[in-house]
XYZ file of C-alpha atoms in Angstrom:
448
model
C 96.104 -60.858 -100.145
C 99.142 -58.362 -98.454
C 101.446 -59.332 -95.673
C 99.126 -56.811 -93.508
C 95.734 -58.735 -94.435
C 97.195 -62.289 -93.969
C 98.904 -61.440 -90.405
C 95.250 -60.105 -89.069
C 93.471 -63.210 -90.630
C 95.752 -65.681 -88.701
C 95.435 -63.320 -85.640
C 91.670 -63.265 -85.741
C 91.587 -67.476 -86.411
C 93.815 -67.868 -83.311
C 91.353 -65.692 -81.543
C 88.768 -67.729 -82.489
C 90.621 -70.887 -81.218
C 91.538 -69.210 -78.106
C 87.673 -68.400 -77.562
C 86.815 -72.050 -78.121
C 89.672 -73.169 -75.694
C 88.997 -70.742 -72.751
C 85.318 -69.443 -72.901
C 83.333 -71.756 -75.333
C 83.306 -74.921 -72.507
C 79.994 -74.946 -70.596
C 80.412 -76.084 -66.696
C 78.418 -78.508 -65.254
C 75.476 -76.915 -63.061
C 75.049 -78.731 -59.870
C 72.406 -77.205 -57.555
C 73.489 -75.810 -54.179
C 77.449 -75.856 -55.362
C 77.297 -73.772 -58.693
C 76.304 -70.092 -58.570
C 73.192 -68.757 -60.263
C 74.154 -65.146 -60.711
C 71.623 -62.611 -61.613
C 73.118 -61.522 -64.715
C 76.382 -61.943 -66.627
C 78.013 -61.401 -69.951
C 76.548 -63.324 -72.800
C 78.847 -63.681 -75.793
C 80.740 -65.940 -78.249
C 83.710 -65.591 -80.351
C 82.438 -62.928 -82.553
C 82.638 -60.357 -79.728
C 86.221 -61.171 -79.004
C 87.512 -61.108 -82.843
C 85.569 -57.879 -82.928
C 87.247 -56.352 -80.383
C 90.787 -57.793 -81.445
C 90.224 -56.671 -84.879
C 89.452 -53.095 -83.896
C 92.466 -53.070 -81.381
C 94.877 -53.955 -84.314
C 93.722 -50.714 -86.167
C 94.476 -48.990 -82.864
C 92.153 -46.102 -83.477
C 91.490 -46.198 -79.711
C 88.729 -43.327 -79.372
C 85.513 -43.645 -80.975
C 85.918 -44.091 -84.554
C 84.748 -46.200 -87.585
C 83.134 -48.784 -85.267
C 81.284 -46.263 -83.146
C 79.882 -44.913 -86.029
C 78.511 -48.237 -87.520
C 77.513 -49.217 -84.034
C 75.251 -45.948 -83.640
C 73.909 -46.343 -87.494
C 72.784 -50.052 -86.410
C 71.372 -49.400 -83.167
C 69.272 -46.639 -84.526
C 68.113 -48.620 -87.045
C 66.960 -51.459 -84.563
C 65.207 -49.004 -82.671
C 63.450 -47.402 -85.085
C 64.564 -44.165 -84.369
C 66.764 -41.622 -86.804
C 69.328 -40.458 -84.381
C 71.535 -42.237 -81.808
C 75.121 -41.335 -80.065
C 76.837 -44.105 -78.093
C 78.585 -42.753 -74.899
C 80.766 -44.394 -72.215
C 77.953 -45.595 -70.108
C 74.016 -45.928 -69.291
C 74.609 -43.194 -66.518
C 76.173 -40.834 -68.891
C 73.540 -41.610 -71.209
C 71.028 -40.233 -68.501
C 73.292 -37.162 -68.124
C 73.292 -36.220 -71.594
C 69.747 -36.759 -71.984
C 68.895 -34.654 -68.833
C 71.655 -31.705 -69.819
C 70.281 -31.781 -73.436
C 67.105 -30.229 -72.307
C 68.868 -27.397 -70.433
C 70.442 -25.998 -73.641
C 69.738 -22.531 -74.630
C 69.335 -23.549 -78.128
C 66.030 -24.612 -76.902
C 64.524 -21.200 -75.984
C 61.851 -20.864 -73.411
C 61.497 -24.748 -73.273
C 64.892 -25.220 -71.728
C 64.790 -26.693 -68.333
C 66.613 -24.052 -66.068
C 67.959 -24.342 -62.289
C 64.955 -24.418 -60.224
C 62.392 -26.135 -62.772
C 61.083 -29.201 -61.465
C 61.277 -32.604 -63.233
C 58.756 -35.554 -62.133
C 60.439 -38.836 -61.353
C 60.374 -41.850 -58.834
C 62.205 -42.656 -55.714
C 62.525 -46.165 -56.493
C 65.065 -47.032 -58.771
C 68.540 -46.480 -59.606
C 70.153 -43.223 -58.815
C 71.377 -42.114 -62.121
C 67.680 -41.451 -63.318
C 68.126 -38.764 -60.673
C 70.957 -37.305 -60.231
C 71.605 -35.160 -63.287
C 68.153 -33.327 -62.338
C 69.962 -32.866 -58.869
C 73.439 -31.987 -60.233
C 72.272 -29.239 -62.745
C 70.343 -27.679 -59.957
C 66.537 -28.519 -61.054
C 64.035 -30.054 -58.454
C 63.271 -33.745 -58.851
C 59.668 -34.246 -57.770
C 58.852 -37.958 -56.328
C 55.661 -39.911 -57.219
C 55.095 -43.139 -55.832
C 55.056 -46.351 -57.875
C 52.224 -49.099 -58.416
C 52.013 -53.003 -57.570
C 52.557 -55.501 -59.250
C 54.271 -53.503 -62.135
C 56.749 -51.351 -59.582
C 56.447 -48.460 -62.141
C 54.818 -44.926 -61.804
C 51.903 -44.259 -60.384
C 50.337 -42.003 -63.402
C 47.153 -41.490 -61.212
C 49.401 -38.638 -59.254
C 50.905 -36.787 -62.305
C 48.467 -34.077 -61.889
C 49.030 -34.069 -58.320
C 52.844 -33.444 -59.051
C 52.548 -30.925 -61.701
C 53.109 -27.233 -60.678
C 54.034 -23.744 -62.922
C 57.571 -25.037 -62.721
C 57.367 -28.255 -64.183
C 59.177 -28.978 -67.254
C 59.866 -32.755 -67.885
C 59.218 -36.096 -66.616
C 62.336 -38.454 -66.473
C 61.740 -41.963 -65.456
C 62.487 -45.720 -65.867
C 61.120 -48.507 -67.231
C 61.601 -50.615 -64.304
C 63.625 -54.083 -64.664
C 62.345 -54.064 -68.246
C 58.597 -53.541 -67.536
C 57.221 -50.438 -69.326
C 55.889 -47.833 -67.455
C 52.396 -46.660 -68.464
C 53.203 -44.673 -71.366
C 49.430 -44.193 -72.414
C 49.211 -41.870 -69.569
C 52.380 -40.505 -69.283
C 52.360 -39.197 -72.894
C 49.150 -37.672 -72.746
C 50.150 -35.990 -69.302
C 53.363 -34.564 -71.077
C 51.407 -33.623 -74.091
C 48.630 -31.980 -72.120
C 51.167 -29.453 -70.185
C 53.765 -29.506 -72.843
C 56.460 -31.211 -70.871
C 59.566 -33.001 -71.944
C 59.534 -37.104 -71.771
C 62.984 -38.794 -71.333
C 62.479 -42.630 -70.870
C 65.548 -44.124 -69.391
C 65.544 -47.345 -71.109
C 68.642 -48.939 -69.447
C 66.676 -51.849 -68.163
C 64.496 -52.456 -71.198
C 66.101 -52.665 -74.245
C 63.566 -54.603 -77.000
C 60.756 -53.790 -74.351
C 57.847 -52.952 -76.621
C 54.621 -50.872 -75.906
C 51.494 -50.509 -78.145
C 49.557 -47.528 -78.452
C 46.508 -46.375 -80.976
C 47.511 -49.866 -82.941
C 51.345 -48.372 -82.907
C 53.839 -50.807 -81.506
C 57.362 -48.979 -80.827
C 60.186 -50.135 -78.826
C 60.346 -48.287 -75.452
C 62.966 -45.383 -75.449
C 61.381 -44.260 -78.559
C 57.896 -42.907 -77.468
C 59.466 -39.703 -75.531
C 61.607 -37.039 -76.533
C 64.876 -38.817 -75.544
C 65.701 -42.070 -74.938
C 68.857 -43.694 -72.969
C 70.342 -47.363 -72.701
C 73.208 -48.960 -70.779
C 75.516 -51.656 -71.943
C 77.225 -52.857 -68.497
C 77.590 -56.344 -68.761
C 74.349 -57.730 -66.910
C 72.094 -55.336 -69.133
C 70.607 -56.940 -72.505
C 73.881 -56.366 -74.328
C 77.301 -55.469 -73.103
C 80.235 -53.445 -74.418
C 81.961 -53.578 -70.561
C 80.854 -49.700 -70.341
C 79.093 -48.016 -72.496
C 75.583 -46.401 -73.157
C 73.588 -44.635 -76.007
C 70.880 -41.681 -76.226
C 68.615 -41.790 -79.007
C 65.882 -39.705 -80.515
C 64.039 -38.593 -83.432
C 64.629 -34.929 -83.051
C 67.909 -33.506 -84.949
C 68.298 -30.580 -83.135
C 68.247 -32.767 -79.852
C 70.756 -35.248 -81.095
C 72.768 -32.087 -82.113
C 72.561 -30.726 -78.316
C 73.527 -34.304 -77.204
C 76.598 -34.454 -79.181
C 77.600 -31.350 -78.066
C 77.401 -32.082 -74.584
C 79.106 -35.544 -75.223
C 81.927 -33.942 -76.925
C 83.178 -30.953 -74.673
C 80.374 -28.851 -75.243
C 81.795 -27.845 -78.770
C 79.599 -26.199 -81.337
C 81.011 -28.164 -84.372
C 79.995 -31.454 -85.340
C 82.665 -32.687 -87.509
C 83.329 -36.049 -86.170
C 87.066 -37.033 -84.662
C 89.636 -36.829 -86.941
C 87.779 -35.178 -90.081
C 88.052 -31.507 -90.635
C 85.296 -29.395 -92.246
C 82.502 -31.533 -92.828
C 80.373 -28.663 -91.235
C 81.676 -26.384 -93.846
C 82.045 -23.617 -91.448
C 85.441 -24.352 -90.227
C 86.703 -20.429 -90.829
C 83.678 -18.981 -91.596
C 81.258 -18.315 -88.646
C 81.107 -15.845 -86.070
C 80.258 -16.934 -82.666
C 79.744 -15.220 -79.202
C 82.633 -12.529 -79.139
C 85.169 -14.735 -80.905
C 87.227 -13.473 -83.719
C 85.333 -13.758 -87.205
C 86.313 -16.909 -88.632
C 87.732 -18.424 -85.241
C 88.135 -22.215 -85.934
C 84.834 -24.033 -85.451
C 86.315 -26.982 -84.163
C 87.367 -24.890 -81.304
C 83.967 -23.171 -80.721
C 81.881 -24.172 -77.393
C 78.260 -23.727 -76.967
C 77.912 -25.523 -73.667
C 79.365 -26.580 -70.744
C 80.115 -30.038 -71.951
C 81.800 -33.179 -70.961
C 84.033 -35.768 -72.653
C 81.988 -39.000 -72.612
C 82.935 -40.709 -75.795
C 83.144 -43.956 -75.766
C 86.382 -46.312 -77.527
C 86.068 -48.165 -80.533
C 87.055 -51.163 -79.112
C 83.807 -51.027 -76.894
C 81.872 -50.303 -79.945
C 83.229 -53.179 -81.812
C 81.757 -55.542 -79.183
C 78.812 -53.612 -79.726
C 78.386 -54.458 -83.102
C 78.771 -58.053 -82.386
C 76.375 -58.082 -79.551
C 73.395 -56.275 -81.800
C 73.314 -59.309 -84.003
C 72.252 -61.085 -80.888
C 70.001 -58.680 -79.437
C 66.645 -60.299 -80.762
C 67.577 -63.685 -79.626
C 68.510 -62.121 -76.314
C 65.210 -60.382 -75.729
C 63.585 -63.941 -77.214
C 65.429 -65.759 -73.933
C 64.892 -62.967 -71.390
C 60.883 -63.193 -72.002
C 61.269 -67.058 -71.905
C 63.191 -67.007 -68.742
C 60.665 -64.652 -66.975
C 57.487 -67.138 -68.282
C 59.420 -70.031 -66.936
C 59.810 -68.260 -63.292
C 56.427 -66.431 -63.406
C 54.442 -70.047 -64.330
C 56.604 -72.056 -61.684
C 55.930 -69.332 -58.721
C 52.413 -68.054 -59.673
C 50.882 -70.095 -56.790
C 53.863 -69.834 -54.101
C 52.220 -68.131 -50.805
C 53.228 -64.605 -49.565
C 54.763 -63.615 -52.788
C 53.773 -60.510 -55.068
C 55.175 -61.139 -58.772
C 55.878 -59.106 -61.613
C 53.001 -58.428 -63.906
C 53.405 -56.816 -67.486
C 52.059 -53.406 -67.898
C 48.924 -53.508 -70.068
C 49.508 -52.802 -73.919
C 53.284 -53.490 -73.330
C 55.777 -56.788 -74.109
C 58.519 -56.475 -71.529
C 62.061 -57.309 -72.111
C 62.481 -58.335 -68.766
C 65.845 -57.169 -67.192
C 65.201 -59.062 -63.952
C 62.267 -60.758 -62.102
C 60.934 -58.558 -59.188
C 59.561 -60.358 -56.202
C 58.063 -58.592 -53.060
C 57.066 -60.160 -49.864
C 53.926 -59.716 -48.602
C 53.703 -58.019 -45.192
C 51.997 -61.018 -43.486
C 53.416 -63.681 -45.257
C 55.184 -65.185 -42.401
C 58.667 -64.352 -43.503
C 60.687 -61.440 -44.268
C 62.622 -60.217 -47.618
C 65.507 -60.793 -46.015
C 65.099 -64.060 -44.560
C 64.118 -65.486 -47.800
C 66.797 -63.860 -49.990
C 69.657 -65.233 -46.885
C 68.188 -68.310 -47.534
C 68.356 -68.271 -51.233
C 72.065 -66.576 -51.066
C 72.979 -69.737 -49.377
C 71.950 -71.782 -52.142
C 74.199 -69.486 -54.039
C 71.268 -67.922 -55.904
C 72.273 -64.302 -56.145
C 69.316 -62.047 -55.397
C 69.410 -58.018 -55.755
C 67.400 -55.332 -54.300
C 65.529 -53.057 -56.454
C 68.640 -50.622 -56.495
C 68.263 -47.637 -54.159
C 64.717 -48.930 -52.891
C 63.747 -45.425 -51.956
C 66.386 -42.994 -52.952
C 65.692 -40.007 -50.779
C 66.353 -42.500 -47.663
C 69.942 -42.425 -48.795
C 72.896 -40.397 -47.159
C 73.127 -38.401 -50.283
C 69.948 -36.777 -49.429
C 70.945 -35.965 -45.763
C 71.517 -32.435 -46.132
C 68.485 -31.967 -48.361
C 66.251 -33.754 -45.797
C 67.480 -31.623 -43.030
C 66.719 -28.336 -44.889
C 63.791 -29.762 -46.621
C 64.823 -28.082 -49.930
C 66.175 -29.200 -53.161
C 63.412 -31.809 -53.775
C 59.525 -32.770 -53.465
C 57.502 -35.636 -52.714
C 53.855 -35.940 -53.682
C 51.831 -37.744 -50.789
C 53.196 -40.703 -49.208
C 56.023 -43.112 -50.854
C 54.065 -45.895 -49.410
C 54.666 -48.672 -52.076
C 58.217 -47.165 -52.446
C 58.563 -47.847 -49.009
C 57.162 -51.105 -49.447
C 59.225 -52.263 -52.399
C 62.679 -50.833 -50.088
C 61.665 -53.420 -47.326
C 59.922 -56.198 -49.326
C 61.319 -56.369 -52.773
C 64.274 -58.213 -54.225
C 64.586 -59.538 -58.046
C 66.760 -62.527 -59.333
C 68.216 -62.889 -62.791
C 66.469 -63.867 -66.362
C 69.401 -63.552 -68.549
C 70.160 -65.499 -71.372
C 72.948 -67.539 -69.630
C 70.209 -69.035 -67.401
C 69.802 -72.797 -67.768
C 66.477 -74.890 -67.348
C 68.580 -76.195 -64.483
C 69.340 -72.987 -62.908
C 65.683 -71.601 -63.606
C 64.413 -75.006 -61.995
C 66.917 -74.605 -58.853
C 65.429 -71.308 -58.183
C 61.847 -71.966 -58.570
C 62.401 -75.363 -56.267
C 64.382 -73.291 -53.407
C 61.737 -70.089 -53.500
C 58.951 -73.044 -53.338
C 60.563 -74.790 -50.404
C 61.459 -71.953 -48.396
C 57.897 -70.179 -48.863
C 55.797 -73.390 -48.377
C 57.757 -73.847 -45.065
C 57.384 -70.730 -43.498
C 54.126 -69.099 -44.811
C 51.294 -68.315 -42.597
């Protein structure tokens, strides 16, 4: 063993000891005094060892760990191509902008084209549509699934419609059967925002696949509360090699070349091509076919992701079990609407979404205030109704820039009455029991 290898082995062994000393100890849960977070980092010594290992190589930007992560995540998802990026929001940006590429010919999304989506969710599912200059068309959602009302899809369609871009809300798959049929009928792109739903499954015509892999492009987020974490991070995946090439181009400054960083002439076109009005043989590494970004990840983040991937099956299993515990414990509580899995699906839940009925005898804010007083963390369903936010003030005044189909009645109901609590793998039975006890106690006392 070389001196270098010997030193690295010593450093990594000390890293494992550090984890055991600093992070491994479990604190006793005391109801009402200990916090019950809605989510959090779920890791052991392997993530920290990988992080330190990659830092010692000092590659820094995307490198061998990033390539390993992309390969392993694609295999886990069952897709052909996966591009890792610096956040789930960037993943959505890349997924949408890929569909604006001139390389797609008449199918490309142009400014002024329409994209069907929902207002009940996280803004970065919708932001790329607006940032590009396309028009989001908002459709209401259904209860108790909290996902898109597919009965309104045809009402939302126009001769300007080019795509559907929606999320599997808090891990519950939307009605993929209806959405896929609608997209196929009209020749539309489908982007699945899978940031809340890594590991969720959907069965169609006897075939079961993971969500994010049914449409043309899927996206994931690896922010700490999500199913797996890199601290910051995301991924875009597809079975289409052309879309994958376009996604990577937009991620890597918009360049035309697909050679990985630090490697020259994998494409065998470095000094031989003719591009635009550039001189013949201009260096392909500096040819740009898109107005792109720099949204790459660091190799250190990818190293954490490689360790997280090994835990992903057990993470999904734990989230499902925690959902079942909460559902069984709360199903008979008065005044509440509980989340129900979409038909033909097996969700990998991100959170447990609850809505307070209109005439429950108490409000959402009263219930969440009580839970927070007991140190139980709650969250609203992100934006609630996105078009009510200040970012839409100017568009509301002018009546331009977006379109609404019918009334967003359920969207507004969720905005006013909905909240969610956690199901992440760090939840213990004591924590779950405390949440159930607290909700039951409040609702029973205050319900009509």
